[in-house]
Short mmCIF file of C-alpha atoms in Angstrom, two decimals:
data_model
loop_
_atom_site.label_atom_id
_atom_site.label_comp_id
_atom_site.label_asym_id
_atom_site.label_seq_id
_atom_site.Cartn_x
_atom_site.Cartn_y
_atom_site.Cartn_z
CA ASP A 1193 90.78 113.19 96.26
CA VAL A 1194 91.62 109.49 96.15
CA LYS A 1195 93.86 108.24 98.87
CA VAL A 1196 95.99 105.39 100.12
CA THR A 1197 97.11 105.91 103.69
CA GLN A 1198 99.66 104.03 105.75
CA SER A 1199 99.60 103.90 109.52
CA SER A 1200 103.12 105.20 110.15
CA ARG A 1201 105.67 107.24 108.22
CA TYR A 1202 108.57 106.10 110.39
CA LEU A 1203 108.90 103.04 112.61
CA VAL A 1204 111.77 101.70 114.69
CA LYS A 1205 111.61 98.13 115.99
CA ARG A 1206 113.92 95.62 117.64
CA THR A 1207 115.08 92.35 116.12
CA GLY A 1208 112.58 89.59 116.85
CA GLU A 1209 109.58 91.89 117.36
CA LYS A 1210 106.32 91.29 115.53
CA VAL A 1211 105.57 94.28 113.32
CA PHE A 1212 102.26 95.35 111.76
CA LEU A 1213 102.08 97.79 108.87
CA GLU A 1214 98.60 98.96 108.01
CA CYS A 1215 97.28 100.31 104.74
CA VAL A 1216 93.85 101.74 103.97
CA GLN A 1217 92.42 102.85 100.61
CA ASP A 1218 89.23 104.81 100.07
CA MET A 1219 88.71 104.04 96.37
CA ASP A 1220 86.83 100.73 96.69
CA HIS A 1221 89.65 98.99 94.81
CA GLU A 1222 89.66 95.22 94.55
CA ASN A 1223 93.42 94.85 94.34
CA MET A 1224 95.97 95.83 96.96
CA PHE A 1225 99.73 95.38 97.05
CA TRP A 1226 102.74 95.61 99.35
CA TYR A 1227 106.16 96.51 97.95
CA ARG A 1228 109.48 97.24 99.55
CA GLN A 1229 111.82 99.84 98.11
CA ASP A 1230 115.59 99.65 98.54
CA PRO A 1231 118.21 101.91 96.93
CA GLY A 1232 119.51 100.46 93.70
CA LEU A 1233 116.91 97.68 93.70
CA GLY A 1234 113.76 99.58 92.83
CA LEU A 1235 110.47 98.28 94.17
CA ARG A 1236 109.90 94.58 94.76
CA LEU A 1237 106.52 92.96 95.27
CA ILE A 1238 106.04 91.21 98.61
CA TYR A 1239 102.37 90.17 98.55
CA PHE A 1240 99.16 91.18 96.85
CA SER A 1241 95.47 90.59 97.32
CA TYR A 1242 92.69 90.61 94.73
CA ASP A 1243 89.79 90.18 97.14
CA VAL A 1244 88.93 90.06 100.81
CA LYS A 1245 90.66 87.15 102.53
CA MET A 1246 92.56 86.33 99.33
CA LYS A 1247 96.33 86.72 99.07
CA GLU A 1248 99.08 85.81 96.66
CA LYS A 1249 102.84 85.73 97.12
CA GLY A 1250 104.90 88.20 95.20
CA ASP A 1251 108.58 88.03 94.41
CA ILE A 1252 109.98 88.27 97.96
CA PRO A 1253 107.41 86.91 100.46
CA GLU A 1254 109.86 85.23 102.83
CA GLY A 1255 109.63 86.60 106.36
CA TYR A 1256 106.31 88.36 105.70
CA SER A 1257 102.63 87.58 105.89
CA VAL A 1258 99.52 89.62 105.09
CA SER A 1259 95.93 89.97 106.16
CA ARG A 1260 92.93 91.37 104.34
CA GLU A 1261 89.80 91.14 106.45
CA LYS A 1262 88.07 94.13 104.86
CA LYS A 1263 88.18 95.41 101.31
CA GLU A 1264 89.71 98.74 102.21
CA ARG A 1265 92.43 97.45 104.54
CA PHE A 1266 95.54 95.41 103.79
CA SER A 1267 98.06 94.64 106.52
CA LEU A 1268 101.66 93.52 106.21
CA ILE A 1269 103.06 91.49 109.10
CA LEU A 1270 106.67 90.83 109.94
CA GLU A 1271 106.44 87.79 112.20
CA SER A 1272 109.92 88.24 113.67
CA ALA A 1273 111.64 91.36 112.42
CA SER A 1274 115.24 91.10 111.25
CA THR A 1275 117.76 93.77 110.35
CA ASN A 1276 117.58 92.86 106.66
CA GLN A 1277 113.95 93.95 106.70
CA THR A 1278 114.99 97.54 107.28
CA SER A 1279 113.47 99.25 104.26
CA MET A 1280 110.81 101.57 102.87
CA TYR A 1281 107.46 99.79 102.58
CA LEU A 1282 104.92 101.01 100.06
CA CYS A 1283 101.29 100.01 99.84
CA ALA A 1284 99.30 100.38 96.61
CA SER A 1285 95.87 99.65 95.21
CA ASP A 1286 94.27 99.55 91.79
CA ALA A 1287 90.91 99.01 90.11
CA GLY A 1288 92.06 96.28 87.75
CA PHE A 1289 94.92 94.89 85.73
CA PHE A 1290 95.04 97.66 83.11
CA ASN A 1291 94.70 100.47 85.61
CA GLU A 1292 97.40 102.47 87.31
CA GLN A 1293 98.26 101.77 90.91
CA PHE A 1294 97.84 104.40 93.60
CA PHE A 1295 100.55 104.43 96.22
CA GLY A 1296 100.62 105.40 99.85
CA PRO A 1297 103.35 107.70 101.23
CA GLY A 1298 105.40 104.79 102.54
CA THR A 1299 106.60 103.56 105.93
CA ARG A 1300 110.31 103.73 106.60
CA LEU A 1301 111.01 100.80 108.92
CA THR A 1302 114.27 100.47 110.81
CA VAL A 1303 115.00 97.20 112.61
CA LEU A 1304 117.76 97.46 115.21
CA ALA B 1459 109.36 85.96 83.91
CA GLN B 1460 109.11 89.66 83.24
CA SER B 1461 111.83 92.22 83.80
CA VAL B 1462 112.57 95.89 83.32
CA ALA B 1463 115.91 97.57 82.78
CA GLN B 1464 116.70 101.23 83.32
CA PRO B 1465 120.29 101.44 82.11
CA GLU B 1466 121.09 104.85 83.62
CA ASP B 1467 121.28 105.41 87.35
CA GLN B 1468 121.31 109.16 86.78
CA VAL B 1469 120.50 111.53 83.94
CA ASN B 1470 121.60 115.17 84.00
CA VAL B 1471 119.88 117.71 81.77
CA ALA B 1472 120.02 121.49 81.59
CA GLU B 1473 116.76 123.31 82.16
CA GLY B 1474 114.94 123.96 78.90
CA ASN B 1475 116.60 121.07 77.07
CA PRO B 1476 114.76 117.91 76.03
CA LEU B 1477 115.09 114.92 78.30
CA THR B 1478 114.94 111.16 77.81
CA VAL B 1479 114.86 108.47 80.49
CA LYS B 1480 115.42 105.03 79.02
CA CYS B 1481 113.54 101.82 79.75
CA THR B 1482 113.63 98.39 78.14
CA TYR B 1483 111.51 95.43 79.11
CA SER B 1484 111.17 91.68 78.72
CA VAL B 1485 107.85 89.82 78.88
CA SER B 1486 106.47 86.52 77.67
CA GLY B 1487 103.06 87.89 76.67
CA ASN B 1488 101.71 91.33 75.87
CA PRO B 1489 103.45 94.15 77.74
CA TYR B 1490 101.55 96.74 79.74
CA LEU B 1491 103.93 99.54 80.61
CA PHE B 1492 103.88 102.32 83.16
CA TRP B 1493 106.00 105.24 84.31
CA TYR B 1494 105.95 106.54 87.86
CA VAL B 1495 107.74 109.45 89.53
CA GLN B 1496 108.85 109.74 93.14
CA TYR B 1497 109.66 113.07 94.73
CA PRO B 1498 111.77 113.10 97.92
CA ASN B 1499 110.02 111.56 100.92
CA ARG B 1500 106.89 110.90 98.89
CA GLY B 1501 105.11 107.88 97.51
CA LEU B 1502 105.03 107.08 93.80
CA GLN B 1503 102.86 109.08 91.44
CA PHE B 1504 101.54 107.73 88.17
CA LEU B 1505 102.73 109.55 85.02
CA LEU B 1506 101.48 107.54 82.05
CA LYS B 1507 100.79 104.07 80.71
CA TYR B 1508 100.75 102.08 77.50
CA ILE B 1509 98.07 99.43 77.19
CA THR B 1510 97.26 99.35 73.49
CA GLY B 1511 96.79 101.72 70.56
CA ASP B 1512 99.07 104.62 69.63
CA ASN B 1513 102.73 104.02 70.33
CA LEU B 1514 103.17 107.59 71.58
CA VAL B 1515 101.52 108.04 74.94
CA LYS B 1516 101.01 111.41 76.61
CA GLY B 1517 100.85 111.78 80.36
CA SER B 1518 101.01 114.18 83.28
CA TYR B 1519 103.26 117.26 83.58
CA GLY B 1520 104.06 117.33 79.85
CA PHE B 1521 105.71 113.90 79.79
CA GLU B 1522 105.28 111.41 76.98
CA ALA B 1523 106.64 107.96 76.19
CA GLU B 1524 107.11 105.98 73.03
CA PHE B 1525 106.37 102.28 72.92
CA ASN B 1526 108.67 100.44 70.51
CA LYS B 1527 107.81 96.76 70.24
CA SER B 1528 110.74 95.77 68.02
CA GLN B 1529 113.25 97.33 70.42
CA THR B 1530 111.24 96.35 73.52
CA SER B 1531 111.60 99.89 74.80
CA PHE B 1532 109.40 102.47 76.46
CA HIS B 1533 111.50 105.61 76.86
CA LEU B 1534 110.15 108.59 78.79
CA LYS B 1535 110.55 111.99 77.15
CA LYS B 1536 109.81 115.66 77.67
CA PRO B 1537 110.53 118.42 75.13
CA SER B 1538 111.67 121.03 77.65
CA ALA B 1539 112.89 120.11 81.13
CA LEU B 1540 112.03 122.04 84.28
CA VAL B 1541 114.02 122.12 87.52
CA SER B 1542 110.88 120.79 89.24
CA ASP B 1543 111.14 117.61 87.12
CA SER B 1544 114.11 116.54 89.24
CA ALA B 1545 113.03 113.29 90.90
CA LEU B 1546 113.39 109.51 90.81
CA TYR B 1547 111.66 107.86 87.86
CA PHE B 1548 110.54 104.25 87.65
CA CYS B 1549 109.50 102.23 84.65
CA ALA B 1550 107.26 99.22 85.34
CA VAL B 1551 105.65 96.38 83.39
CA ARG B 1552 102.78 94.00 83.81
CA ASP B 1553 102.75 90.83 81.73
CA TYR B 1554 99.16 89.81 81.09
CA SER B 1555 99.15 86.03 81.07
CA GLY B 1556 95.44 85.40 81.36
CA GLY B 1557 94.08 86.84 84.55
CA GLY B 1558 94.66 87.70 88.13
CA ALA B 1559 95.95 90.82 89.74
CA ASP B 1560 99.68 90.39 89.43
CA GLY B 1561 101.76 93.24 90.70
CA LEU B 1562 104.05 95.45 88.74
CA THR B 1563 107.69 94.62 88.03
CA PHE B 1564 109.76 97.76 88.44
CA GLY B 1565 113.09 98.88 87.11
CA LYS B 1566 115.71 100.06 89.57
CA GLY B 1567 114.92 103.71 88.97
CA THR B 1568 116.68 106.65 87.31
CA HIS B 1569 117.54 109.85 89.13
CA LEU B 1570 116.73 112.77 86.88
CA ILE B 1571 118.60 115.97 87.75
CA ILE B 1572 117.66 119.18 85.97
CA GLN B 1573 120.28 121.86 86.30
CA PRO B 1574 119.23 125.54 86.25
#
C-alpha cells in the first residue's frame, strides 16, 4: 500500500519559533509538494521539488523554506513562525506531470 | 495563470438521487484536470483525472466527470448518491506549458451533503 507520511498530526508552536514539518514517501516518486489548506481558500502550493536538492517556489512561498536531501523526504521549514501560518499543511508526491498526486494525512499547525 | 472555480460552497442531495458538483477552469495551454475527495480529518484521495481522450472519465466509488472544452468545465457526477459520499470535494488543474513538475491549482472546495 503506497504511502505518504507526515511527522505530526497536530503541532502547537509559539510565535517566532523555528518549525520543521517532515514528509516521507515510499513510492520512489521524483516530485514532492507542500500545500497549505485553509477553509474557503482550498489548497495553495507553497513549494515543490522535482529532484533531490532541487526546489521551486509555489504560489505562497513567503515565510517558508524547504529541504530535500533524500529522494523520499521533503521538509517544510517555518523560519520564524507567525500566527498567520496557523493552518493545515499537506504533503504530496507524484510520479510525473500526468499522474495523480498522493497526499499525506496532514499536519494541523497552531501558532500561538 | 491557471485557475479553478467551484461555484457552490455546498451541495445537498437526497440519498439515491443523482449528484453533480460543478467545476470550471481557466488555463493558457492544455488542461489536465483532477478531482479529489477529503473525508473529515483525512488527507486528500484521488478520484479521477482527465488527460486526453474520451470526454467522459470514470473514477473511483462510482464517480464520473465530463470534460467540456467549449464550456471549460469538468463537472463531477454520480448517478445515485450514498450517505457515505458526504465529504469535501476539490477540483484541480495542471496547465502543461512545456515541462517541469508544477503543482496543482485547486478550487476552494465543495461540501457535498447526502441526506438519508
